[in-house]
Coordinates of N, CA and C in Angstrom, one line a residue:
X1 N 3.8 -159.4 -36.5 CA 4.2 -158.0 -36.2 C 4.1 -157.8 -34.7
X2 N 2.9 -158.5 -34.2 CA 2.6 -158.2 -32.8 C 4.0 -158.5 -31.5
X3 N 4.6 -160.4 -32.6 CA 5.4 -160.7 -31.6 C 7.0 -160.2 -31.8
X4 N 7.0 -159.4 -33.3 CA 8.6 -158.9 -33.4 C 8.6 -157.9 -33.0
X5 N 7.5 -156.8 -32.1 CA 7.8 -155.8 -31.7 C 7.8 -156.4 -30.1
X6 N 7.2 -157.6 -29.6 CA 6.9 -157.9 -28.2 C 8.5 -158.4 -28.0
X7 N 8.9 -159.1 -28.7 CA 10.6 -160.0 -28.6 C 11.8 -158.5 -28.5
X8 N 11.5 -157.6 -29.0 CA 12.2 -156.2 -28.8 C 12.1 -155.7 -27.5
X9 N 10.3 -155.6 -27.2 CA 10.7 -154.8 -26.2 C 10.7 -155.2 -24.9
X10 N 10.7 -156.9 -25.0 CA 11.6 -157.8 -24.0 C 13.2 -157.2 -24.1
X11 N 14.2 -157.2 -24.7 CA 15.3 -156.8 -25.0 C 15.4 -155.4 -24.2
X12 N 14.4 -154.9 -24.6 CA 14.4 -153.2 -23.8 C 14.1 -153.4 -22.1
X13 N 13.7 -154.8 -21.8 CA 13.4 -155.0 -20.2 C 12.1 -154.5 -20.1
X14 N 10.9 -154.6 -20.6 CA 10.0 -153.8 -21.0 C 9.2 -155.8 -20.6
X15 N 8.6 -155.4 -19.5 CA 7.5 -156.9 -19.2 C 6.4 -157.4 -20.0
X16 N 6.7 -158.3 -20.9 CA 5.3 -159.0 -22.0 C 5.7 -159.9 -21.9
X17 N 4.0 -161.0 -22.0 CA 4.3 -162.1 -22.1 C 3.9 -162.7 -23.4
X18 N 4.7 -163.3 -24.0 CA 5.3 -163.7 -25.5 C 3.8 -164.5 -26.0
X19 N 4.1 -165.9 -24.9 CA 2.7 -166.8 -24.8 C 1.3 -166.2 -25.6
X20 N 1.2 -165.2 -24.3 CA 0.0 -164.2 -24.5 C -0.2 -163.4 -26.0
X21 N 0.5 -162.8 -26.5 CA 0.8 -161.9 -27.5 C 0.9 -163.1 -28.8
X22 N 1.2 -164.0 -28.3 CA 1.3 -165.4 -29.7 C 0.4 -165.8 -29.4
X23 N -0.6 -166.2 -28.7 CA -1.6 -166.8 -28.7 C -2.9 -165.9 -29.0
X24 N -3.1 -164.8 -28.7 CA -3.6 -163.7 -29.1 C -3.8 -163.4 -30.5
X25 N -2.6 -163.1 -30.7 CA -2.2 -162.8 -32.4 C -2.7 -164.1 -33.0
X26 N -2.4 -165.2 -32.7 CA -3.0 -166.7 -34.0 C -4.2 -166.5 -33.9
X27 N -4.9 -165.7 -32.7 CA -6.5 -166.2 -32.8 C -7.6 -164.9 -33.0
X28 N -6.5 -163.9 -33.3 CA -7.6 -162.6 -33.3 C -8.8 -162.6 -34.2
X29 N -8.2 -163.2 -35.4 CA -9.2 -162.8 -36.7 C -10.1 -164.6 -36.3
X30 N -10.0 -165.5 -35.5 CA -10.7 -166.9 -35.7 C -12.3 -166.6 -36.2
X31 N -12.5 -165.5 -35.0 CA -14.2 -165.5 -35.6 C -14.3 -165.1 -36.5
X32 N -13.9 -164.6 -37.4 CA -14.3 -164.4 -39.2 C -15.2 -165.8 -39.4
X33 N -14.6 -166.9 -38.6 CA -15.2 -168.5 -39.6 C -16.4 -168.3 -39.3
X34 N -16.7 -167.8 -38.1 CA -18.2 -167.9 -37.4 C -19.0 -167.3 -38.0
X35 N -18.6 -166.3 -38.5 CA -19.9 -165.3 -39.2 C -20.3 -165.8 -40.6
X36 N -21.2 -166.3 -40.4 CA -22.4 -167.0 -41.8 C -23.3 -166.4 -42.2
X37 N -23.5 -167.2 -43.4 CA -25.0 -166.4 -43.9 C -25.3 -165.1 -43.8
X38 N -26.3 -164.8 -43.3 CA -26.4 -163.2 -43.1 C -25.2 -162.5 -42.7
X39 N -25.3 -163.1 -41.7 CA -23.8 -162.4 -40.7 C -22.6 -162.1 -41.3
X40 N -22.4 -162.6 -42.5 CA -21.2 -162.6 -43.3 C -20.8 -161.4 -43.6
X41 N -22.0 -160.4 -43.9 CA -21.2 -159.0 -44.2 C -21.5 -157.9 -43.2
X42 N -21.8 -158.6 -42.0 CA -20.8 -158.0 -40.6 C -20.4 -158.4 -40.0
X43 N -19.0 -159.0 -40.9 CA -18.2 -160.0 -40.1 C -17.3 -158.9 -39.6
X44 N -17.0 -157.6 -39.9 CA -16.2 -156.7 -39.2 C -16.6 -156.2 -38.0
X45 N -17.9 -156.8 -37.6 CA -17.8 -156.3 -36.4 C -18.3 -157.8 -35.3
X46 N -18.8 -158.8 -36.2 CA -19.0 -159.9 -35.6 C -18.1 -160.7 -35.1
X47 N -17.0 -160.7 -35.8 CA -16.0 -161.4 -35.3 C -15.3 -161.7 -34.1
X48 N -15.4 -160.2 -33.5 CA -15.1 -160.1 -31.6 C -15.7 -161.0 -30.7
X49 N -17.2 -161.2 -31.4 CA -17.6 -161.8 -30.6 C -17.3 -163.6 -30.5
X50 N -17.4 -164.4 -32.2 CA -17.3 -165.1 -32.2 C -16.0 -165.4 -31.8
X51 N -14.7 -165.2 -32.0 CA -13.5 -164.9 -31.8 C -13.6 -165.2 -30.0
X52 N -14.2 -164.6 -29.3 CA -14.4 -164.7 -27.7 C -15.2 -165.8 -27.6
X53 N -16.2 -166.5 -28.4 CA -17.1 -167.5 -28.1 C -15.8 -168.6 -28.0
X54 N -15.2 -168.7 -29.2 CA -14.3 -169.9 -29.6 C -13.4 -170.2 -28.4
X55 N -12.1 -168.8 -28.6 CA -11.2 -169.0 -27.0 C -11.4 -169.5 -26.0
X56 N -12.9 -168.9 -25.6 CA -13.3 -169.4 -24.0 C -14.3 -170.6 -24.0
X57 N -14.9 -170.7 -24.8 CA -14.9 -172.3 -25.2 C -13.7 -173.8 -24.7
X58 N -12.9 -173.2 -25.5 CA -11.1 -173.7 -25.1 C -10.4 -173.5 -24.5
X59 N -11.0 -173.3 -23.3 CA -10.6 -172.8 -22.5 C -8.9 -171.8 -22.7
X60 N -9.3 -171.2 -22.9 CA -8.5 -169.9 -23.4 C -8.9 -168.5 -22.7
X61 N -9.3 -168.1 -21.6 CA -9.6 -166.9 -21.2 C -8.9 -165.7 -21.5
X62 N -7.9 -166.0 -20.6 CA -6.3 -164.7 -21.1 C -6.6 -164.7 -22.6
X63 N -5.8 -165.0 -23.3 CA -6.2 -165.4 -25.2 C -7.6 -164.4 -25.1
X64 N -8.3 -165.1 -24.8 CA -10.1 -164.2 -25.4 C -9.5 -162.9 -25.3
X65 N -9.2 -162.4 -23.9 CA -9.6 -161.0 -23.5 C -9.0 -160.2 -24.2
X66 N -7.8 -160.7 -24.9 CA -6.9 -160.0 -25.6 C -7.4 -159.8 -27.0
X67 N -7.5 -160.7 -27.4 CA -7.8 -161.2 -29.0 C -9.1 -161.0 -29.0
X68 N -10.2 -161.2 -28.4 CA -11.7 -160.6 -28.7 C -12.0 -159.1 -28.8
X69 N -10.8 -158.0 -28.3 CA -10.7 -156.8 -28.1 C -9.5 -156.2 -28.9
X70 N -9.8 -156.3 -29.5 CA -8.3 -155.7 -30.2 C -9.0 -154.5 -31.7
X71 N -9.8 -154.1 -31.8 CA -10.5 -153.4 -32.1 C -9.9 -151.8 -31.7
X72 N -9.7 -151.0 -32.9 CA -9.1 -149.9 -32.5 C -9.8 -148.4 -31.7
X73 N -10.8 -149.1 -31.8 CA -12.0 -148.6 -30.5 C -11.8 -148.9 -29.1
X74 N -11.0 -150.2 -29.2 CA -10.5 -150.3 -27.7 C -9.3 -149.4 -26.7
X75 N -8.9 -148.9 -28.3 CA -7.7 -147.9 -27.2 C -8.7 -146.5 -27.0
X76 N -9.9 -146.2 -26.7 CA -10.6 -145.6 -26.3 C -10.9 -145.8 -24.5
X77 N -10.1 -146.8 -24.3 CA -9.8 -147.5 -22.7 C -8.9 -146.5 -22.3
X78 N -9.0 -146.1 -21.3 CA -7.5 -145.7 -20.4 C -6.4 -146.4 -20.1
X79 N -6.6 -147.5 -19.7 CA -5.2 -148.8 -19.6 C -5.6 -149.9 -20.3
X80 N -4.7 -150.1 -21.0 CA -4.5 -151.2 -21.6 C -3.1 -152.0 -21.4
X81 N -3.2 -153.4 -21.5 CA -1.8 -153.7 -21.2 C -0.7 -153.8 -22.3
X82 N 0.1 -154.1 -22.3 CA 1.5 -154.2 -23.3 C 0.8 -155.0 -24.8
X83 N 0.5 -155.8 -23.8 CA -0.6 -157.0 -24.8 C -1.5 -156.9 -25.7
X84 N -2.1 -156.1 -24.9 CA -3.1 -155.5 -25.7 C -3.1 -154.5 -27.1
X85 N -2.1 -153.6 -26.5 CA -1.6 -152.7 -27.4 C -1.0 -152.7 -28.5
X86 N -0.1 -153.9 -28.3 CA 0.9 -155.0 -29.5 C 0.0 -155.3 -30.2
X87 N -1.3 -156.2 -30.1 CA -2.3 -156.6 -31.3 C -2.9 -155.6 -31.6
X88 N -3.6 -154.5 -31.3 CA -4.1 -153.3 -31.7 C -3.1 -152.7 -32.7
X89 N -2.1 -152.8 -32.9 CA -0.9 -151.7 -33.3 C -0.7 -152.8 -34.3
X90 N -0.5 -154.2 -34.3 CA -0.3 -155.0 -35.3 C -1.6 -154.8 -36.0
X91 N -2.3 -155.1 -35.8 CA -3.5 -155.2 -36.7 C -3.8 -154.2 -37.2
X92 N -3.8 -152.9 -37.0 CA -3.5 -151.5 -37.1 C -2.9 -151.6 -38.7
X93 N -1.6 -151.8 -38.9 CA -0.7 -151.4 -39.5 C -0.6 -152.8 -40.8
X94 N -1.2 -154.0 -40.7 CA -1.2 -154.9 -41.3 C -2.5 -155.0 -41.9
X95 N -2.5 -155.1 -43.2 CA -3.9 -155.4 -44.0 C -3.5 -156.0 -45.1
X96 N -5.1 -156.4 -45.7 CA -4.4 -157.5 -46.7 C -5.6 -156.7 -47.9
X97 N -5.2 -156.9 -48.9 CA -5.8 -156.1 -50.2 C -5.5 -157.2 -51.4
X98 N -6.9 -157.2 -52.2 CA -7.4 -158.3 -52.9 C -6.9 -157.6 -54.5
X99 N -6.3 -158.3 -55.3 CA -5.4 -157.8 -56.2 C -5.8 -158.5 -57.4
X100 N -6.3 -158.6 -58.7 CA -6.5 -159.8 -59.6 C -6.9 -161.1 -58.9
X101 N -7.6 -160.9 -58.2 CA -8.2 -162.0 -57.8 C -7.6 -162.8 -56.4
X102 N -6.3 -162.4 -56.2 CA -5.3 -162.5 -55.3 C -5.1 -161.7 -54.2
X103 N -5.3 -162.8 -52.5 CA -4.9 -161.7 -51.3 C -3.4 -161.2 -51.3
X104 N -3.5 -160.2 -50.9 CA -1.7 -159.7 -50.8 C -1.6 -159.2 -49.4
X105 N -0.9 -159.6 -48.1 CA -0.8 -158.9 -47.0 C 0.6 -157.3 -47.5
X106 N -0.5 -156.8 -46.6 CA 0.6 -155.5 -47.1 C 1.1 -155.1 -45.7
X107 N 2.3 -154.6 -45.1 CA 2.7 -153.9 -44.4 C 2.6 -152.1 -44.1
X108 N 2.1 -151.8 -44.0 CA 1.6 -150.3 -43.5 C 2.4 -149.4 -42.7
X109 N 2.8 -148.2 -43.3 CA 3.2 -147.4 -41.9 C 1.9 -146.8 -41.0
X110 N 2.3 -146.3 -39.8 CA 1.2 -145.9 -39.7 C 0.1 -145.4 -39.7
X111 N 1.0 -144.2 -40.6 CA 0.3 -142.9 -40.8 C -0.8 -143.5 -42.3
X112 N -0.3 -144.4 -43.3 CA -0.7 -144.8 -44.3 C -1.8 -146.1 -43.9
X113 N -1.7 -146.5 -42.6 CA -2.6 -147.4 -42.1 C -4.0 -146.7 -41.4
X114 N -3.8 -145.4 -41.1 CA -4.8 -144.5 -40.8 C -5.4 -144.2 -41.7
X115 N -5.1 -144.0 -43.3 CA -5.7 -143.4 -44.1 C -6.3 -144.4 -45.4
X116 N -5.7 -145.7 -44.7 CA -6.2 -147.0 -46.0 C -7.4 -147.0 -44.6
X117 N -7.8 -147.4 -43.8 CA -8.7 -147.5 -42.7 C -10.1 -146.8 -42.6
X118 N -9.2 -145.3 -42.5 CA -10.4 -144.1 -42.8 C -11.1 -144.3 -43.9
X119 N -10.6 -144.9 -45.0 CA -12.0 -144.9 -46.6 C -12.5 -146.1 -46.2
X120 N -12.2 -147.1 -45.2 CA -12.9 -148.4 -45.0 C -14.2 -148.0 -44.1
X121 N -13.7 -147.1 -43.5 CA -15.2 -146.9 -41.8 C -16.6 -147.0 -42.4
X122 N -17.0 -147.3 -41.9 CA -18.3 -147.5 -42.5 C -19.4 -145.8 -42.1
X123 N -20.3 -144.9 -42.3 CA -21.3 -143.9 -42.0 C -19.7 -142.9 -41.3
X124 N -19.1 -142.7 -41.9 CA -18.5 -141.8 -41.7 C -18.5 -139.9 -41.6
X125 N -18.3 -139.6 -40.3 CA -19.3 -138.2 -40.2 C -18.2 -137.4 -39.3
X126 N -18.0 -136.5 -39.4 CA -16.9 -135.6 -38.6 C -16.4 -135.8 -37.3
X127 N -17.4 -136.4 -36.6 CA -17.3 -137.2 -35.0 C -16.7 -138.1 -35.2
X128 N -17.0 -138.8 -36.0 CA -16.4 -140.5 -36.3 C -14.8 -140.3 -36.9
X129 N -14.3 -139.3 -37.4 CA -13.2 -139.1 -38.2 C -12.6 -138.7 -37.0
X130 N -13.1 -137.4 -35.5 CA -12.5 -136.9 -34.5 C -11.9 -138.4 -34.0
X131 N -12.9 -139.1 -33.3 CA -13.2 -140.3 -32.6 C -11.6 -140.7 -33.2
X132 N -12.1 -141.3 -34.5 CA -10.6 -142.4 -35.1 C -9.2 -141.5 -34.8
X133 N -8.9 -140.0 -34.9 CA -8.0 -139.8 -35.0 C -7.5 -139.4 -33.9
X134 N -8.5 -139.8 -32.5 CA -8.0 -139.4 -30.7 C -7.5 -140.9 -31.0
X135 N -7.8 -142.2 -31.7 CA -7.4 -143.3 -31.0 C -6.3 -143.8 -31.8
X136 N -6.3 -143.1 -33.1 CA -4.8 -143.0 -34.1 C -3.6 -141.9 -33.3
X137 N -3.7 -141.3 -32.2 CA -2.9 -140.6 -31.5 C -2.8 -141.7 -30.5
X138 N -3.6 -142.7 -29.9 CA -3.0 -143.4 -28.7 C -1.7 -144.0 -29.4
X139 N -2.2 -144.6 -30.7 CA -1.0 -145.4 -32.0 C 0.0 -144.8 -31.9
X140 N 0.1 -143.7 -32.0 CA 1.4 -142.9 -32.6 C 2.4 -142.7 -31.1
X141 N 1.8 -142.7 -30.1 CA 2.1 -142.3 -28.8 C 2.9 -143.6 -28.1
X142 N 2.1 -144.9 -28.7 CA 2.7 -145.9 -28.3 C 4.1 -146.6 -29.2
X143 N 3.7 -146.1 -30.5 CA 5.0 -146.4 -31.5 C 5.8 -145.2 -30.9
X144 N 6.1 -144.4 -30.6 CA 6.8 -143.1 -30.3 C 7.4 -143.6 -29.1
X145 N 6.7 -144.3 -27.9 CA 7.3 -144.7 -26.8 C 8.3 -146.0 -27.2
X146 N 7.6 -147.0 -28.1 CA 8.6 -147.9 -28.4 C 9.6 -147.8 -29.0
X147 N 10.0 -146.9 -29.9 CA 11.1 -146.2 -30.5 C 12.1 -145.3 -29.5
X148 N 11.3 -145.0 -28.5 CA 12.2 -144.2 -27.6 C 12.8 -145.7 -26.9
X149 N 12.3 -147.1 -26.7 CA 12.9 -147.8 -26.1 C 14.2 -148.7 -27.3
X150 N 14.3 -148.0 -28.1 CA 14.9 -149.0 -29.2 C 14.6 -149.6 -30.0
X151 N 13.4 -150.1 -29.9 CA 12.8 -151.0 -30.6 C 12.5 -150.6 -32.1
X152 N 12.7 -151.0 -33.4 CA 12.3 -150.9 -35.1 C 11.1 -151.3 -35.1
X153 N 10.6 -150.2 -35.4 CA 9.1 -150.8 -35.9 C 8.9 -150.4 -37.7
X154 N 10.0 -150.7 -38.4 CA 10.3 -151.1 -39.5 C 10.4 -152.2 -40.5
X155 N 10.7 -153.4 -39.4 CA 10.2 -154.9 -39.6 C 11.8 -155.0 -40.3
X156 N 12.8 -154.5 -40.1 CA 13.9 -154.6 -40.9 C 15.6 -155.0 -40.1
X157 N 15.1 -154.9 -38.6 CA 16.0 -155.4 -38.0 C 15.3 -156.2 -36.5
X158 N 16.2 -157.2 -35.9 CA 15.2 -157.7 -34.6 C 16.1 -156.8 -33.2
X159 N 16.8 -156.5 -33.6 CA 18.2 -156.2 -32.4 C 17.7 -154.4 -32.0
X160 N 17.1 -154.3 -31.2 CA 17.0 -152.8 -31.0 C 18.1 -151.9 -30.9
X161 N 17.9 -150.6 -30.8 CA 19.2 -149.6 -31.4 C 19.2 -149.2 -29.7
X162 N 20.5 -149.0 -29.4 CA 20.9 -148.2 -28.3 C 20.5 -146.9 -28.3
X163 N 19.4 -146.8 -27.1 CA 19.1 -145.2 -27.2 C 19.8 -144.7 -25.7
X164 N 20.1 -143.3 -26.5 CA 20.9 -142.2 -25.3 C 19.8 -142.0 -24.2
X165 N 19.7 -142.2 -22.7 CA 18.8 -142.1 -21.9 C 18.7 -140.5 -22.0
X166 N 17.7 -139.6 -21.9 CA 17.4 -138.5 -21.5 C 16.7 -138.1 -20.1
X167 N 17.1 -137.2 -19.6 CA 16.8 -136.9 -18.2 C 15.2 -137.0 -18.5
X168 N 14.7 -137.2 -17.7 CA 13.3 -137.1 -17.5 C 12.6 -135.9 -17.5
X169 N 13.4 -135.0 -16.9 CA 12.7 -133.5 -16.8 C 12.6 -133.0 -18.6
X170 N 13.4 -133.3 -19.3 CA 13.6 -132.8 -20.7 C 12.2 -133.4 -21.6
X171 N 11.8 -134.7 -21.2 CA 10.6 -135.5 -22.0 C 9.5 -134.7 -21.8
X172 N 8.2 -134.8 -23.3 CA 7.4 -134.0 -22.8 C 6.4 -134.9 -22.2

């Protein structure tokens, strides 16, 4: 997901680097392996770290900083790069749900990726619901901007749609 919205908004002239966003994405979820034994049932939140042990081990820096942060607590940052944002927003909207015994990756919109997510949070409390839904507005803000560049974030075409430029003064 990360790299068919990054290959779009190359098309749009929009500067990402592919490498990064594909190397990022194969390695976001690695530290899951790492988390054992005890650790195993906080591998949702251990995995950042293992995930960054591994990369930069292999020597992978760029990779780590992307992929060890992609946590939707990170768009709690003020800048983030293109890069960053793409794995955030993929991972966001992609989940996988255990069916008869069977994983199934599902595709999510986003608004339906906010609300399969919210029953996941763990100590969930009015702050924590505020919290998720300032960093579920960075989401919407960035799919909103990528749509304004053409880009499908419907997973159903790769060729972005010609958009009518609007004056600048008219944007809010």
């Amino acid at each position: 997901v990360a790299l068919y919205m990054a290959r779009q908004l190359i098309q749009a002239n929009m500067p990402v680097d592919l490498a990064l966003v594909s190397g990022a994405a194969a390695g976001h979820d690695i530290g899951k392996f790492g988390c054992k034994g005890k650790e195993a049932e906080r591998t949702p939140y251990l995995h950042y770290y293992y995930t960054d042990q591994f990369l930069t081990r292999n020597e992978m820096p760029l990779i780590s900083h992307i992929a060890s942060n992609h946590s939707t607590w990170d768009l709690e940052l003020e800048n983030l790069s293109v890069e960053s944002l793409l794995l955030i927003y993929a991972d966001f909207r992609v989940k996988s749900k255990r069916e008869n015994g069977q994983e199934e990756v599902v595709f999510y919109t986003l608004e339906d990726a906010f609300n399969v997510i919210l029953k996941k949070l763990d100590n969930v409390d009015e702050a924590k619901v505020l919290r998720y839904k300032k960093v579920y507005a960075k989401l919407h803000d960035f799919e909103a901007y990528m749509k304004s560049l053409g880009v499908n974030t419907e997973f159903n075409d790769t060729v972005i749609s010609k958009i009518q430029p609007k004056d600048s003064a008219l944007l809010r």
